[in-house]
């Protein structure tokens, strides 16, 4: 993983690695594969953002409103890309993937970095280490 995406918090870093891998598949996808490749990125975004939102709520992260708002806005735009892909507007989807990559790197380096610092301070980690905190219904714990 690119050093710029590493937050030295394994369960967050694994999610960032998954995004990087899926975005690479979008870049490499032919026109026939692009809609499904983009849909996988959007699905991972929805799952990952929801998990982060749960972590922020569970640990009373002070910046959670701004962070969650970014998630919602970006996810809404990404979902529009799924519709565009189905309609054959593939150039727009490819451009969206590039824009998302740029936004994502900045988001990780700013918003996620602040969240990682907060989670380390709260001694937080997903309760079930095997699911990387990304599966629906994952329990969380804060050590005291």
Short mmCIF file of N, CA and C in Angstrom, two decimals:
data_model
loop_
_atom_site.label_atom_id
_atom_site.label_comp_id
_atom_site.label_asym_id
_atom_site.label_seq_id
_atom_site.Cartn_x
_atom_site.Cartn_y
_atom_site.Cartn_z
N UNK A 1 0.85 -1.18 0.00
CA UNK A 1 0.00 0.00 0.00
C UNK A 1 0.89 1.23 0.00
N UNK A 2 0.41 2.26 -0.66
CA UNK A 2 1.16 3.52 -0.68
C UNK A 2 1.31 4.04 0.74
N UNK A 3 2.50 4.53 1.02
CA UNK A 3 2.78 5.04 2.37
C UNK A 3 1.80 6.15 2.75
N UNK A 4 1.34 6.91 1.77
CA UNK A 4 0.43 8.02 2.06
C UNK A 4 -0.94 7.54 2.56
N UNK A 5 -1.26 6.26 2.34
CA UNK A 5 -2.55 5.73 2.81
C UNK A 5 -2.41 4.93 4.09
N UNK A 6 -1.20 4.72 4.56
CA UNK A 6 -1.01 3.95 5.79
C UNK A 6 -1.21 4.85 7.00
N UNK A 7 -2.10 4.41 7.88
CA UNK A 7 -2.36 5.14 9.12
C UNK A 7 -1.82 4.39 10.34
N UNK A 8 -1.14 3.29 10.07
CA UNK A 8 -0.57 2.44 11.12
C UNK A 8 -1.64 1.98 12.10
N UNK A 9 -2.81 1.71 11.56
CA UNK A 9 -3.92 1.12 12.30
C UNK A 9 -4.43 0.00 11.41
N UNK A 10 -4.02 -1.24 11.69
CA UNK A 10 -4.23 -2.33 10.74
C UNK A 10 -5.64 -2.49 10.20
N UNK A 11 -6.66 -2.37 11.03
CA UNK A 11 -8.01 -2.59 10.51
C UNK A 11 -8.45 -1.47 9.57
N UNK A 12 -7.93 -0.28 9.73
CA UNK A 12 -8.21 0.80 8.78
C UNK A 12 -7.33 0.65 7.54
N UNK A 13 -6.08 0.30 7.73
CA UNK A 13 -5.16 0.14 6.59
C UNK A 13 -5.64 -0.95 5.64
N UNK A 14 -6.20 -2.04 6.17
CA UNK A 14 -6.70 -3.10 5.29
C UNK A 14 -7.84 -2.60 4.42
N UNK A 15 -8.72 -1.78 4.97
CA UNK A 15 -9.82 -1.21 4.18
C UNK A 15 -9.25 -0.31 3.07
N UNK A 16 -8.23 0.47 3.39
CA UNK A 16 -7.61 1.34 2.40
C UNK A 16 -6.95 0.51 1.30
N UNK A 17 -6.34 -0.60 1.66
CA UNK A 17 -5.74 -1.49 0.67
C UNK A 17 -6.80 -2.07 -0.26
N UNK A 18 -7.95 -2.43 0.31
CA UNK A 18 -9.04 -2.97 -0.51
C UNK A 18 -9.51 -1.93 -1.52
N UNK A 19 -9.67 -0.69 -1.10
CA UNK A 19 -10.07 0.37 -2.03
C UNK A 19 -9.05 0.52 -3.15
N UNK A 20 -7.79 0.54 -2.79
CA UNK A 20 -6.74 0.69 -3.78
C UNK A 20 -6.80 -0.43 -4.81
N UNK A 21 -6.99 -1.66 -4.34
CA UNK A 21 -7.06 -2.80 -5.25
C UNK A 21 -8.28 -2.71 -6.16
N UNK A 22 -9.43 -2.34 -5.60
CA UNK A 22 -10.64 -2.25 -6.43
C UNK A 22 -10.55 -1.09 -7.43
N UNK A 23 -9.94 0.01 -7.03
CA UNK A 23 -9.78 1.12 -7.97
C UNK A 23 -8.83 0.73 -9.11
N UNK A 24 -7.84 -0.06 -8.81
CA UNK A 24 -6.94 -0.54 -9.86
C UNK A 24 -7.72 -1.41 -10.86
N UNK A 25 -8.64 -2.23 -10.35
CA UNK A 25 -9.47 -3.05 -11.25
C UNK A 25 -10.36 -2.17 -12.12
N UNK A 26 -10.86 -1.07 -11.58
CA UNK A 26 -11.65 -0.14 -12.39
C UNK A 26 -10.78 0.43 -13.51
N UNK A 27 -9.56 0.83 -13.18
CA UNK A 27 -8.65 1.37 -14.18
C UNK A 27 -8.37 0.36 -15.30
N UNK A 28 -8.25 -0.90 -14.92
CA UNK A 28 -7.89 -1.94 -15.87
C UNK A 28 -9.10 -2.54 -16.59
N UNK A 29 -10.30 -2.23 -16.14
CA UNK A 29 -11.51 -2.85 -16.69
C UNK A 29 -11.77 -2.37 -18.11
N UNK A 30 -12.15 -3.32 -18.94
CA UNK A 30 -12.64 -2.97 -20.27
C UNK A 30 -14.04 -2.42 -20.13
N UNK A 31 -14.57 -1.93 -21.22
CA UNK A 31 -15.90 -1.33 -21.17
C UNK A 31 -16.96 -2.30 -20.65
N UNK A 32 -16.88 -3.56 -21.03
CA UNK A 32 -17.89 -4.53 -20.59
C UNK A 32 -17.81 -4.80 -19.08
N UNK A 33 -16.61 -4.72 -18.51
CA UNK A 33 -16.42 -5.02 -17.09
C UNK A 33 -16.55 -3.79 -16.19
N UNK A 34 -16.50 -2.60 -16.77
CA UNK A 34 -16.48 -1.38 -15.98
C UNK A 34 -17.69 -1.22 -15.05
N UNK A 35 -18.92 -1.42 -15.51
CA UNK A 35 -20.05 -1.23 -14.59
C UNK A 35 -19.96 -2.10 -13.33
N UNK A 36 -19.59 -3.36 -13.48
CA UNK A 36 -19.48 -4.24 -12.31
C UNK A 36 -18.30 -3.84 -11.43
N UNK A 37 -17.19 -3.44 -12.04
CA UNK A 37 -16.02 -3.02 -11.26
C UNK A 37 -16.34 -1.77 -10.44
N UNK A 38 -17.03 -0.81 -11.05
CA UNK A 38 -17.39 0.41 -10.31
C UNK A 38 -18.39 0.09 -9.21
N UNK A 39 -19.34 -0.78 -9.50
CA UNK A 39 -20.34 -1.16 -8.48
C UNK A 39 -19.66 -1.79 -7.27
N UNK A 40 -18.59 -2.56 -7.48
CA UNK A 40 -17.86 -3.15 -6.34
C UNK A 40 -17.20 -2.06 -5.50
N UNK A 41 -16.65 -1.04 -6.14
CA UNK A 41 -16.06 0.07 -5.40
C UNK A 41 -17.13 0.78 -4.57
N UNK A 42 -18.28 1.00 -5.16
CA UNK A 42 -19.37 1.69 -4.46
C UNK A 42 -19.86 0.84 -3.28
N UNK A 43 -19.99 -0.47 -3.49
CA UNK A 43 -20.41 -1.35 -2.40
C UNK A 43 -19.41 -1.30 -1.24
N UNK A 44 -18.11 -1.36 -1.57
CA UNK A 44 -17.09 -1.30 -0.52
C UNK A 44 -17.13 0.06 0.18
N UNK A 45 -17.34 1.12 -0.58
CA UNK A 45 -17.42 2.45 0.03
C UNK A 45 -18.59 2.51 1.01
N UNK A 46 -19.74 2.03 0.60
CA UNK A 46 -20.92 2.06 1.48
C UNK A 46 -20.66 1.28 2.76
N UNK A 47 -20.06 0.11 2.62
CA UNK A 47 -19.78 -0.73 3.78
C UNK A 47 -18.72 -0.11 4.68
N UNK A 48 -17.66 0.36 4.08
CA UNK A 48 -16.55 0.93 4.84
C UNK A 48 -16.95 2.23 5.52
N UNK A 49 -17.67 3.09 4.79
CA UNK A 49 -18.11 4.35 5.39
C UNK A 49 -19.06 4.10 6.54
N UNK A 50 -19.97 3.15 6.37
CA UNK A 50 -20.91 2.83 7.46
C UNK A 50 -20.16 2.34 8.69
N UNK A 51 -19.14 1.52 8.48
CA UNK A 51 -18.36 1.02 9.60
C UNK A 51 -17.64 2.16 10.31
N UNK A 52 -17.00 3.05 9.54
CA UNK A 52 -16.33 4.20 10.16
C UNK A 52 -17.34 5.06 10.92
N UNK A 53 -18.50 5.25 10.35
CA UNK A 53 -19.54 6.04 11.02
C UNK A 53 -19.91 5.40 12.36
N UNK A 54 -20.01 4.08 12.39
CA UNK A 54 -20.30 3.38 13.65
C UNK A 54 -19.16 3.57 14.65
N UNK A 55 -17.93 3.48 14.19
CA UNK A 55 -16.78 3.67 15.07
C UNK A 55 -16.80 5.08 15.67
N UNK A 56 -17.09 6.06 14.82
CA UNK A 56 -17.10 7.44 15.30
C UNK A 56 -18.20 7.64 16.34
N UNK A 57 -19.35 7.07 16.08
CA UNK A 57 -20.46 7.20 17.03
C UNK A 57 -20.13 6.48 18.34
N UNK A 58 -19.61 5.25 18.24
CA UNK A 58 -19.32 4.44 19.43
C UNK A 58 -18.27 5.09 20.32
N UNK A 59 -17.35 5.85 19.73
CA UNK A 59 -16.26 6.44 20.51
C UNK A 59 -16.45 7.94 20.73
N UNK A 60 -17.59 8.44 20.32
CA UNK A 60 -17.93 9.86 20.48
C UNK A 60 -16.86 10.78 19.88
N UNK A 61 -16.48 10.46 18.66
CA UNK A 61 -15.49 11.25 17.93
C UNK A 61 -16.04 12.65 17.68
N UNK A 62 -15.31 13.66 18.09
CA UNK A 62 -15.82 15.04 18.05
C UNK A 62 -16.07 15.56 16.62
N UNK A 63 -15.37 15.05 15.64
CA UNK A 63 -15.52 15.53 14.25
C UNK A 63 -16.41 14.62 13.41
N UNK A 64 -17.20 13.79 14.06
CA UNK A 64 -17.96 12.79 13.31
C UNK A 64 -18.98 13.39 12.36
N UNK A 65 -19.59 14.52 12.69
CA UNK A 65 -20.61 15.09 11.81
C UNK A 65 -20.02 15.47 10.46
N UNK A 66 -18.88 16.15 10.45
CA UNK A 66 -18.24 16.54 9.20
C UNK A 66 -17.77 15.31 8.41
N UNK A 67 -17.18 14.37 9.12
CA UNK A 67 -16.67 13.16 8.49
C UNK A 67 -17.81 12.36 7.86
N UNK A 68 -18.89 12.18 8.61
CA UNK A 68 -20.04 11.43 8.13
C UNK A 68 -20.70 12.15 6.94
N UNK A 69 -20.76 13.47 7.00
CA UNK A 69 -21.33 14.23 5.89
C UNK A 69 -20.53 14.01 4.61
N UNK A 70 -19.21 14.02 4.72
CA UNK A 70 -18.39 13.73 3.54
C UNK A 70 -18.71 12.36 2.99
N UNK A 71 -18.81 11.38 3.85
CA UNK A 71 -19.16 10.02 3.41
C UNK A 71 -20.47 10.03 2.63
N UNK A 72 -21.50 10.66 3.19
CA UNK A 72 -22.82 10.65 2.55
C UNK A 72 -22.81 11.32 1.18
N UNK A 73 -22.18 12.48 1.09
CA UNK A 73 -22.16 13.22 -0.16
C UNK A 73 -21.40 12.44 -1.23
N UNK A 74 -20.23 11.94 -0.89
CA UNK A 74 -19.41 11.22 -1.86
C UNK A 74 -20.12 9.92 -2.29
N UNK A 75 -20.71 9.23 -1.36
CA UNK A 75 -21.40 7.98 -1.70
C UNK A 75 -22.59 8.25 -2.63
N UNK A 76 -23.29 9.34 -2.42
CA UNK A 76 -24.41 9.68 -3.30
C UNK A 76 -23.92 9.91 -4.73
N UNK A 77 -22.82 10.63 -4.87
CA UNK A 77 -22.26 10.87 -6.20
C UNK A 77 -21.78 9.56 -6.82
N UNK A 78 -21.14 8.72 -6.02
CA UNK A 78 -20.66 7.43 -6.53
C UNK A 78 -21.82 6.57 -7.03
N UNK A 79 -22.93 6.61 -6.33
CA UNK A 79 -24.11 5.84 -6.75
C UNK A 79 -24.67 6.37 -8.07
N UNK A 80 -24.54 7.66 -8.31
CA UNK A 80 -24.92 8.20 -9.61
C UNK A 80 -24.04 7.60 -10.71
N UNK A 81 -22.79 7.33 -10.37
CA UNK A 81 -21.89 6.69 -11.32
C UNK A 81 -22.33 5.29 -11.69
N UNK A 82 -22.93 4.57 -10.76
CA UNK A 82 -23.47 3.24 -11.05
C UNK A 82 -24.56 3.35 -12.11
N UNK A 83 -25.43 4.34 -11.95
CA UNK A 83 -26.51 4.57 -12.92
C UNK A 83 -25.91 4.95 -14.28
N UNK A 84 -24.93 5.83 -14.27
CA UNK A 84 -24.28 6.23 -15.52
C UNK A 84 -23.64 5.03 -16.21
N UNK A 85 -23.01 4.16 -15.44
CA UNK A 85 -22.38 2.98 -16.02
C UNK A 85 -23.42 2.09 -16.70
N UNK A 86 -24.55 1.90 -16.03
CA UNK A 86 -25.62 1.08 -16.63
C UNK A 86 -26.15 1.70 -17.92
N UNK A 87 -26.11 3.03 -17.99
CA UNK A 87 -26.60 3.75 -19.17
C UNK A 87 -25.54 3.85 -20.26
N UNK A 88 -24.36 3.29 -20.02
CA UNK A 88 -23.30 3.31 -21.01
C UNK A 88 -22.45 4.56 -21.03
N UNK A 89 -22.56 5.40 -20.03
CA UNK A 89 -21.77 6.63 -19.94
C UNK A 89 -20.43 6.30 -19.26
N UNK A 90 -19.63 5.51 -19.96
CA UNK A 90 -18.43 4.94 -19.35
C UNK A 90 -17.32 5.96 -19.15
N UNK A 91 -17.21 6.92 -20.05
CA UNK A 91 -16.17 7.95 -19.88
C UNK A 91 -16.40 8.72 -18.59
N UNK A 92 -17.66 9.05 -18.30
CA UNK A 92 -17.98 9.76 -17.07
C UNK A 92 -17.61 8.94 -15.84
N UNK A 93 -17.85 7.64 -15.93
CA UNK A 93 -17.53 6.76 -14.80
C UNK A 93 -16.02 6.69 -14.61
N UNK A 94 -15.28 6.60 -15.69
CA UNK A 94 -13.81 6.57 -15.58
C UNK A 94 -13.30 7.88 -14.97
N UNK A 95 -13.88 9.00 -15.38
CA UNK A 95 -13.49 10.28 -14.80
C UNK A 95 -13.85 10.34 -13.32
N UNK A 96 -15.01 9.79 -12.99
CA UNK A 96 -15.43 9.76 -11.59
C UNK A 96 -14.46 8.93 -10.76
N UNK A 97 -13.99 7.83 -11.31
CA UNK A 97 -13.03 6.98 -10.59
C UNK A 97 -11.75 7.75 -10.30
N UNK A 98 -11.27 8.53 -11.26
CA UNK A 98 -10.07 9.33 -11.04
C UNK A 98 -10.32 10.40 -9.99
N UNK A 99 -11.48 11.05 -10.06
CA UNK A 99 -11.81 12.07 -9.07
C UNK A 99 -11.97 11.46 -7.68
N UNK A 100 -12.58 10.29 -7.63
CA UNK A 100 -12.75 9.61 -6.34
C UNK A 100 -11.39 9.27 -5.75
N UNK A 101 -10.48 8.77 -6.58
CA UNK A 101 -9.14 8.41 -6.09
C UNK A 101 -8.47 9.63 -5.45
N UNK A 102 -8.56 10.77 -6.12
CA UNK A 102 -7.96 11.99 -5.59
C UNK A 102 -8.62 12.37 -4.26
N UNK A 103 -9.96 12.39 -4.25
CA UNK A 103 -10.67 12.70 -3.00
C UNK A 103 -10.30 11.70 -1.92
N UNK A 104 -10.25 10.42 -2.25
CA UNK A 104 -10.01 9.38 -1.26
C UNK A 104 -8.64 9.55 -0.60
N UNK A 105 -7.62 9.82 -1.39
CA UNK A 105 -6.29 10.03 -0.82
C UNK A 105 -6.30 11.20 0.16
N UNK A 106 -6.95 12.29 -0.22
CA UNK A 106 -7.02 13.45 0.67
C UNK A 106 -7.85 13.13 1.91
N UNK A 107 -8.93 12.39 1.74
CA UNK A 107 -9.79 12.01 2.86
C UNK A 107 -9.02 11.13 3.86
N UNK A 108 -8.27 10.17 3.35
CA UNK A 108 -7.48 9.29 4.22
C UNK A 108 -6.45 10.11 4.98
N UNK A 109 -5.75 11.00 4.28
CA UNK A 109 -4.68 11.77 4.89
C UNK A 109 -5.17 12.82 5.88
N UNK A 110 -6.44 13.19 5.80
CA UNK A 110 -6.96 14.20 6.71
C UNK A 110 -8.00 13.61 7.66
N UNK A 111 -9.18 13.34 7.16
CA UNK A 111 -10.28 12.86 8.01
C UNK A 111 -9.98 11.50 8.65
N UNK A 112 -9.54 10.54 7.85
CA UNK A 112 -9.26 9.21 8.41
C UNK A 112 -8.05 9.24 9.33
N UNK A 113 -7.07 10.08 9.03
CA UNK A 113 -5.90 10.18 9.92
C UNK A 113 -6.32 10.70 11.29
N UNK A 114 -7.21 11.69 11.30
CA UNK A 114 -7.70 12.21 12.59
C UNK A 114 -8.50 11.13 13.32
N UNK A 115 -9.31 10.39 12.58
CA UNK A 115 -10.08 9.31 13.21
C UNK A 115 -9.15 8.23 13.76
N UNK A 116 -8.13 7.86 13.01
CA UNK A 116 -7.19 6.84 13.47
C UNK A 116 -6.50 7.29 14.76
N UNK A 117 -6.10 8.54 14.82
CA UNK A 117 -5.47 9.07 16.03
C UNK A 117 -6.44 8.98 17.21
N UNK A 118 -7.69 9.35 16.98
CA UNK A 118 -8.72 9.27 18.02
C UNK A 118 -8.93 7.81 18.46
N UNK A 119 -9.03 6.90 17.50
CA UNK A 119 -9.28 5.49 17.84
C UNK A 119 -8.12 4.89 18.62
N UNK A 120 -6.89 5.26 18.24
CA UNK A 120 -5.73 4.78 19.01
C UNK A 120 -5.80 5.32 20.44
N UNK A 121 -6.13 6.59 20.58
CA UNK A 121 -6.24 7.19 21.91
C UNK A 121 -7.34 6.55 22.75
N UNK A 122 -8.40 6.12 22.09
CA UNK A 122 -9.51 5.45 22.78
C UNK A 122 -9.24 3.96 22.97
N UNK A 123 -8.11 3.50 22.44
CA UNK A 123 -7.74 2.07 22.49
C UNK A 123 -8.85 1.21 21.90
N UNK A 124 -9.37 1.69 20.77
CA UNK A 124 -10.48 1.06 20.08
C UNK A 124 -9.97 0.07 19.04
N UNK A 125 -10.68 -1.02 18.91
CA UNK A 125 -10.46 -1.94 17.80
C UNK A 125 -11.73 -2.76 17.62
N UNK A 126 -11.96 -3.24 16.39
CA UNK A 126 -13.14 -4.09 16.19
C UNK A 126 -13.05 -5.30 17.10
N UNK A 127 -14.17 -5.71 17.66
CA UNK A 127 -14.19 -6.83 18.61
C UNK A 127 -13.78 -8.12 17.93
N UNK A 128 -14.21 -8.33 16.70
CA UNK A 128 -13.87 -9.55 15.97
C UNK A 128 -12.79 -9.21 14.96
N UNK A 129 -11.55 -9.44 15.31
CA UNK A 129 -10.42 -9.07 14.46
C UNK A 129 -10.45 -9.75 13.10
N UNK A 130 -11.12 -10.90 13.00
CA UNK A 130 -11.15 -11.63 11.75
C UNK A 130 -11.94 -10.96 10.65
N UNK A 131 -12.84 -10.03 10.99
CA UNK A 131 -13.66 -9.41 9.94
C UNK A 131 -13.16 -8.03 9.55
N UNK A 132 -12.04 -7.59 10.11
CA UNK A 132 -11.46 -6.28 9.81
C UNK A 132 -12.42 -5.14 10.10
N UNK A 133 -13.48 -5.42 10.86
CA UNK A 133 -14.43 -4.36 11.18
C UNK A 133 -15.29 -3.95 10.01
N UNK A 134 -15.32 -4.74 8.94
CA UNK A 134 -16.04 -4.33 7.75
C UNK A 134 -17.33 -5.12 7.51
N UNK A 135 -17.59 -6.15 8.26
CA UNK A 135 -18.79 -6.94 8.04
C UNK A 135 -19.97 -6.35 8.81
N UNK A 136 -21.13 -6.42 8.23
CA UNK A 136 -22.34 -5.90 8.89
C UNK A 136 -22.51 -6.55 10.25
N UNK A 137 -22.81 -5.73 11.21
CA UNK A 137 -23.08 -6.26 12.55
C UNK A 137 -21.84 -6.50 13.39
N UNK A 138 -20.68 -6.06 12.92
CA UNK A 138 -19.46 -6.28 13.69
C UNK A 138 -19.57 -5.54 15.03
N UNK A 139 -19.17 -6.20 16.08
CA UNK A 139 -19.17 -5.58 17.41
C UNK A 139 -17.87 -4.83 17.59
N UNK A 140 -17.92 -3.81 18.41
CA UNK A 140 -16.73 -3.02 18.66
C UNK A 140 -16.50 -2.93 20.16
N UNK A 141 -15.28 -2.62 20.51
CA UNK A 141 -15.01 -2.41 21.92
C UNK A 141 -14.03 -1.27 22.09
N UNK A 142 -14.16 -0.63 23.19
CA UNK A 142 -13.24 0.44 23.58
C UNK A 142 -12.64 -0.01 24.89
N UNK A 143 -11.32 -0.15 24.91
CA UNK A 143 -10.64 -0.55 26.13
C UNK A 143 -10.52 0.65 27.05
N UNK A 144 -10.63 0.39 28.32
CA UNK A 144 -10.56 1.51 29.25
C UNK A 144 -9.38 1.47 30.15
#
